């Protein structure tokens, strides 16, 4: 595996964790908004 493939794999892993973190933040915000509406 050359450096380019390593870089691509590292970016893919980072993007996956970043997306997961964003989804958790959005879910928490939605729960907060829903809680305020009740």
mmCIF file of C-alpha atoms in Angstrom:
data_model
loop_
_atom_site.group_PDB
_atom_site.id
_atom_site.type_symbol
_atom_site.label_atom_id
_atom_site.label_comp_id
_atom_site.label_asym_id
_atom_site.label_seq_id
_atom_site.Cartn_x
_atom_site.Cartn_y
_atom_site.Cartn_z
ATOM 1 C CA UNK A 1 0.000 0.000 0.000
ATOM 2 C CA UNK A 2 1.530 3.302 -1.019
ATOM 3 C CA UNK A 3 1.327 6.609 0.819
ATOM 4 C CA UNK A 4 -1.594 7.854 -1.282
ATOM 5 C CA UNK A 5 -3.726 4.864 -0.326
ATOM 6 C CA UNK A 6 -2.774 5.323 3.336
ATOM 7 C CA UNK A 7 -3.746 8.992 3.162
ATOM 8 C CA UNK A 8 -7.051 8.128 1.489
ATOM 9 C CA UNK A 9 -7.831 5.476 4.129
ATOM 10 C CA UNK A 10 -6.945 7.863 6.955
ATOM 11 C CA UNK A 11 -9.211 10.547 5.472
ATOM 12 C CA UNK A 12 -12.062 8.056 5.063
ATOM 13 C CA UNK A 13 -11.760 6.988 8.708
ATOM 14 C CA UNK A 14 -11.618 10.633 9.842
ATOM 15 C CA UNK A 15 -14.665 11.502 7.730
ATOM 16 C CA UNK A 16 -16.572 8.544 9.181
ATOM 17 C CA UNK A 17 -15.862 9.597 12.775
ATOM 18 C CA UNK A 18 -16.592 13.236 11.916
ATOM 19 C CA UNK A 19 -19.951 12.310 10.386
ATOM 20 C CA UNK A 20 -20.821 10.136 13.398
ATOM 21 C CA UNK A 21 -19.997 13.025 15.752
ATOM 22 C CA UNK A 22 -22.113 15.406 13.678
ATOM 23 C CA UNK A 23 -25.068 12.989 13.742
ATOM 24 C CA UNK A 24 -24.804 12.680 17.537
ATOM 25 C CA UNK A 25 -24.751 16.476 17.881
ATOM 26 C CA UNK A 26 -27.762 16.862 15.565
ATOM 27 C CA UNK A 27 -29.667 14.144 17.445
ATOM 28 C CA UNK A 28 -28.916 15.846 20.771
ATOM 29 C CA UNK A 29 -30.062 19.202 19.393
ATOM 30 C CA UNK A 30 -33.283 17.671 18.045
ATOM 31 C CA UNK A 31 -33.987 16.033 21.409
ATOM 32 C CA UNK A 32 -33.385 19.363 23.158
ATOM 33 C CA UNK A 33 -35.745 21.208 20.791
ATOM 34 C CA UNK A 34 -38.376 18.466 21.119
ATOM 35 C CA UNK A 35 -38.056 18.611 24.905
ATOM 36 C CA UNK A 36 -38.600 22.376 24.898
ATOM 37 C CA UNK A 37 -41.744 22.005 22.784
ATOM 38 C CA UNK A 38 -43.333 19.603 25.253
#
